[in-house]
Tab-separated table of C-alpha atoms in Angstrom:
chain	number	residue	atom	x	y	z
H	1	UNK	CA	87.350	101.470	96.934
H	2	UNK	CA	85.891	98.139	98.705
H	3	UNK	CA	88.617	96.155	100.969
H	4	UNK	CA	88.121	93.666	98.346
H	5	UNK	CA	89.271	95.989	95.252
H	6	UNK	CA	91.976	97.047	97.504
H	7	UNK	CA	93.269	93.621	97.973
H	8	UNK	CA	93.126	93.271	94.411
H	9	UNK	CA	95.297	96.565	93.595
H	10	UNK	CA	97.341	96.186	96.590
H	11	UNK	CA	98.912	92.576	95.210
H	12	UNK	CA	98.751	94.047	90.954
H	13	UNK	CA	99.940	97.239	91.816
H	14	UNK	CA	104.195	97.643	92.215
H	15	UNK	CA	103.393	101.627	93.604
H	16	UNK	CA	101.883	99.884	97.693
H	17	UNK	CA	104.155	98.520	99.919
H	18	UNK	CA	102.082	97.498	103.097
H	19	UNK	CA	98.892	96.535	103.588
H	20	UNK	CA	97.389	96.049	106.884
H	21	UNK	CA	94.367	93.208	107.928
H	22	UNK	CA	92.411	93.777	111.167
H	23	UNK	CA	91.344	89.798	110.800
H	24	UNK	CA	88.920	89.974	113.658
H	25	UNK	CA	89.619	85.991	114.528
H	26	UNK	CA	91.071	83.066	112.756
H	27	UNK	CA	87.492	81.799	110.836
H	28	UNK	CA	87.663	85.474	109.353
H	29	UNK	CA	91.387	85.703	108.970
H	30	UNK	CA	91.369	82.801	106.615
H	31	UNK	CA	88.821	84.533	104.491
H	32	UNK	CA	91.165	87.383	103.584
H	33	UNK	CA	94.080	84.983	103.630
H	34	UNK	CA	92.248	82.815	100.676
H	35	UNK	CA	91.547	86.072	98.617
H	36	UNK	CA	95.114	86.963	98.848
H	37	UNK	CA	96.743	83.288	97.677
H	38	UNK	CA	93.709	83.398	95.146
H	39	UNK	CA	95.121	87.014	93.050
H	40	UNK	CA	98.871	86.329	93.798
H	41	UNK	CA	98.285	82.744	92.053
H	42	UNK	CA	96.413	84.398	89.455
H	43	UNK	CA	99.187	87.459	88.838
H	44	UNK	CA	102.541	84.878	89.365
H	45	UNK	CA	103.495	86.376	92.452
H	46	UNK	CA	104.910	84.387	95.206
H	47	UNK	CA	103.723	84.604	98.632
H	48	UNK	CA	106.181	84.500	102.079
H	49	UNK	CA	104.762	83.175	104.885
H	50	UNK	CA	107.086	85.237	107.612
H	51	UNK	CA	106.427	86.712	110.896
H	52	UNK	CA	110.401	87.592	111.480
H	53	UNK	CA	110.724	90.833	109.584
H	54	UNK	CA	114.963	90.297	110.397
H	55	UNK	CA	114.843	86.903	108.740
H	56	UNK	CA	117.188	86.811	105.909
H	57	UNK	CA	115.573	87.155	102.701
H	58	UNK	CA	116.275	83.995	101.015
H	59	UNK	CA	117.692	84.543	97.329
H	60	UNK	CA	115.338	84.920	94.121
H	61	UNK	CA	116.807	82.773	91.660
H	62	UNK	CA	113.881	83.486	89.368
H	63	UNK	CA	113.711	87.082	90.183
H	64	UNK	CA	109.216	86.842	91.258
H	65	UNK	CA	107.501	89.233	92.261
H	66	UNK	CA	106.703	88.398	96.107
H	67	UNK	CA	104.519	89.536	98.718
H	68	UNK	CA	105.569	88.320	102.588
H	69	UNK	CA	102.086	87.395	104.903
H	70	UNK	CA	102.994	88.264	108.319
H	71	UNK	CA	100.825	87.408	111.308
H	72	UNK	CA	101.337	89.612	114.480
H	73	UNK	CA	100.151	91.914	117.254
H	74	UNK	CA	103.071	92.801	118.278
H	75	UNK	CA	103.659	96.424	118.190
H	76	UNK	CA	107.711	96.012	118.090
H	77	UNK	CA	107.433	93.575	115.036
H	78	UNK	CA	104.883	95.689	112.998
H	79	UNK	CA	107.153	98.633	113.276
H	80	UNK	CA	109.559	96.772	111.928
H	81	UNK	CA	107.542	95.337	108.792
H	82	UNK	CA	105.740	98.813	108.264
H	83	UNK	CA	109.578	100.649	107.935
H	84	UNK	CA	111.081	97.274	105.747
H	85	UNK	CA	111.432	97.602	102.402
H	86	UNK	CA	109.384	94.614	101.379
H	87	UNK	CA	106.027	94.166	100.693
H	88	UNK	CA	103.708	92.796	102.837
H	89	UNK	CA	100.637	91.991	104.061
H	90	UNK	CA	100.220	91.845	108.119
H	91	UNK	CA	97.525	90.717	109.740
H	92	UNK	CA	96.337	91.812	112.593
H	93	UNK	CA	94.268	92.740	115.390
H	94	UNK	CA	92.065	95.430	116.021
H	95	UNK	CA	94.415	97.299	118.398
H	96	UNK	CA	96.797	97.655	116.091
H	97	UNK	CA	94.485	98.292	113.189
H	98	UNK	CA	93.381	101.580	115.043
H	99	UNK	CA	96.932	102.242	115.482
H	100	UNK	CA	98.351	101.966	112.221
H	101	UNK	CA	95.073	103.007	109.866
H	102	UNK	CA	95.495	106.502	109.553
H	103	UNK	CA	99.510	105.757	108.076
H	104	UNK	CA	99.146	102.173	106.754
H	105	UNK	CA	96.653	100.959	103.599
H	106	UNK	CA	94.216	99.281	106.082
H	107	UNK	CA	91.552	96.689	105.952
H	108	UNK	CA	88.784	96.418	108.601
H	109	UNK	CA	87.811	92.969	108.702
H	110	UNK	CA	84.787	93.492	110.568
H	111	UNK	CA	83.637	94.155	107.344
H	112	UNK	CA	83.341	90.835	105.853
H	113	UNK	CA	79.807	90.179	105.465
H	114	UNK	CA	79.968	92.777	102.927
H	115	UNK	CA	83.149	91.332	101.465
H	116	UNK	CA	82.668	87.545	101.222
H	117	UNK	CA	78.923	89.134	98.995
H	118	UNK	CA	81.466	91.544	96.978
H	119	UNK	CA	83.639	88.934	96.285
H	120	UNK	CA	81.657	86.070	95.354
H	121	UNK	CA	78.905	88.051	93.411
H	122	UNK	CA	80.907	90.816	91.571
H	123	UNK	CA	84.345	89.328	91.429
H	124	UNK	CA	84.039	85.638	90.940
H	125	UNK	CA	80.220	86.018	89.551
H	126	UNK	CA	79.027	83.082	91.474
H	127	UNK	CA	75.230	84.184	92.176
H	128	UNK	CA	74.381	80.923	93.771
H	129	UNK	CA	72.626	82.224	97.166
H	130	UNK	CA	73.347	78.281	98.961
H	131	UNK	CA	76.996	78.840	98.630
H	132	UNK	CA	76.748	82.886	99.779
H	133	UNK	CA	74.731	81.942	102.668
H	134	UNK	CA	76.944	78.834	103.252
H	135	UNK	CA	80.435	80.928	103.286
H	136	UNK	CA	78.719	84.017	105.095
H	137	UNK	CA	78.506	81.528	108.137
H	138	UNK	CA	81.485	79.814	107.636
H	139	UNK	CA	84.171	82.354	106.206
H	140	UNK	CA	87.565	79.984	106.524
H	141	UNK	CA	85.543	77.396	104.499
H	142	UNK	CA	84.996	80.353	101.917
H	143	UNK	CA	88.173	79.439	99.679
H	144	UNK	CA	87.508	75.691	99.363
H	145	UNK	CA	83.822	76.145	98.951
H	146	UNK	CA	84.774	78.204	96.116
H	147	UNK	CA	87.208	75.946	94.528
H	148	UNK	CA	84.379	73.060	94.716
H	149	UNK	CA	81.981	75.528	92.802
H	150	UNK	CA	84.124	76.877	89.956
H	151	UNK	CA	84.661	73.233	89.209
H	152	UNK	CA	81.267	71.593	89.151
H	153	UNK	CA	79.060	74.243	89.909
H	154	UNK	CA	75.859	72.142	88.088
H	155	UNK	CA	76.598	69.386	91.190
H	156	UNK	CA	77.585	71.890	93.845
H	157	UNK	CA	76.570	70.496	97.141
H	158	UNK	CA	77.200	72.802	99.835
H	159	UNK	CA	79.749	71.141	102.826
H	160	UNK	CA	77.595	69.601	106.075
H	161	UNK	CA	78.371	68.485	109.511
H	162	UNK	CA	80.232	71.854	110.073
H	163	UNK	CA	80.143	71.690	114.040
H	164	UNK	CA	81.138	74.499	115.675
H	165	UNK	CA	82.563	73.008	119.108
H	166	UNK	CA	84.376	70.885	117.313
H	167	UNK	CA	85.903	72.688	114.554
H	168	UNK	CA	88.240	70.012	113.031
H	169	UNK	CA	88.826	71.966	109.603
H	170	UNK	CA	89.815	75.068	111.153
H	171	UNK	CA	92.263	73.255	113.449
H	172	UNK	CA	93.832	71.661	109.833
H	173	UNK	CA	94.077	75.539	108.614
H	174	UNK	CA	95.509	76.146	111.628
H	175	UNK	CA	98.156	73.908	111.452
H	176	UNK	CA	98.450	74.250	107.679
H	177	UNK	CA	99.434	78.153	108.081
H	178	UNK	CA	102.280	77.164	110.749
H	179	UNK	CA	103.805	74.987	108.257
H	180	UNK	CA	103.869	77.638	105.570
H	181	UNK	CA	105.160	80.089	107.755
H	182	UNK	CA	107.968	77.893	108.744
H	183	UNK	CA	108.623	76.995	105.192
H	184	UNK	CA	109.691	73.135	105.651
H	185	UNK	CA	108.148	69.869	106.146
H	186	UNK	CA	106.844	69.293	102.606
H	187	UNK	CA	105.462	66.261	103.809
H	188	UNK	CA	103.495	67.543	106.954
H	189	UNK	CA	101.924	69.712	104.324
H	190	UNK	CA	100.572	67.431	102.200
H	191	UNK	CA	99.427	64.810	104.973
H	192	UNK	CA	97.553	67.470	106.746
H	193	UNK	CA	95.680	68.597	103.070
H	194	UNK	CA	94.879	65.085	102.486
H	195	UNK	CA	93.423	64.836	105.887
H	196	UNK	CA	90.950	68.072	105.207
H	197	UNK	CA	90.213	66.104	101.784
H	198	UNK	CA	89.201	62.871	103.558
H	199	UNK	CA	87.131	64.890	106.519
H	200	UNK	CA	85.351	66.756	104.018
H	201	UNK	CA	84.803	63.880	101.956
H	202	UNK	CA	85.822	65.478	98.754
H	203	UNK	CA	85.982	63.123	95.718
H	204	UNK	CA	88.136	63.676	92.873
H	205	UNK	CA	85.252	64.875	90.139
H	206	UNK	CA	84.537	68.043	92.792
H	207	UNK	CA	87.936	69.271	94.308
């Protein structure tokens, strides 16, 4: 099994409890991240953006299924989330993937290359070689990219004026993810999407 089919039967499957991500850096991080939100919106399952594993849980009026995304490298939290009895998803990094891989459902993220082509070509069936090559070299662009295919994939113009010392979408991700995590300022959320809209220069026929 792929770390792509095991993403898959890791959120479908009720039997798995943890899942660990070695998610290399951010740019590749977000790759993973955008595969997870993509099957637990597909499958009605509700995602908790939480990297306090003695937060309170907060109380399930509609009874969901739901999967908590923690980001950590601390040792002393991990232990925590790998003994809880929720399930999650922690990413990681590679110290801690070599610690916990032999006893924890693990995902190497140095594999992504391989991924991003698994996912794209024998998942999503998108054969399309621009937008393979495109989200190869840009992985955190991989989810949006994706989005703008499914949607108009006859007019499917691949993004430009990615510039890599000055990242401004990844620093919106960035941000984006802190706001989820901390689970409040509606508002901050939807400024900071509208502002990756407008710097991508999306119009309303392609996202």
């Amino acid at each position: 099994m792929n770390n792509i089919e095991c993403i898959i039967s890791f959120i479908r499957e009720k039997t798995k409890s943890k899942l660990l991500v070695n998610q290399v850096n951010d740019e590749i991080g977000f790759f993973y991240v955008g595969v997870v939100e993509k099957e637990a919106n597909t499958n009605n399952i509700k995602l908790n953006f939480n990297d306090n594993p003695m937060k309170k849980d907060a109380i399930n009026l509609f009874e969901l299924e739901e999967i908590d995304i923690c980001f950590s490298n601390s040792k002393k939290i991990i232990d925590q989330l790998v003994v809880s009895n929720r399930k999650c998803i922690i990413f990681t990094d590679y110290k801690n993937f070599k610690l916990y891989s032999n006893s924890v459902l693990s995902i190497n993220g140095y594999n992504y290359s391989k991924d991003i082509n698994y996912y794209l070509k024998d998942v999503l069936d998108i054969k399309n070689n621009e937008i393979i090559n495109f989200c190869l070299n840009n992985p955190y662009l991989t989810y949006s990219e994706v989005s703008k295919y499914l949607v108009n994939n006859s007019g499917y113009i691949k993004e430009n004026g990615i510039k890599v010392s000055d990242n401004f979408i990844l620093d919106i991700r960035k941000e984006l993810f802190n706001l989820k995590k901390n689970q409040r300022d509606i508002y901050k959320i939807y400024t900071n999407l509208k502002s990756e809209v407008k710097y991508k220069k999306f119009n309303f026929l392609v996202y």
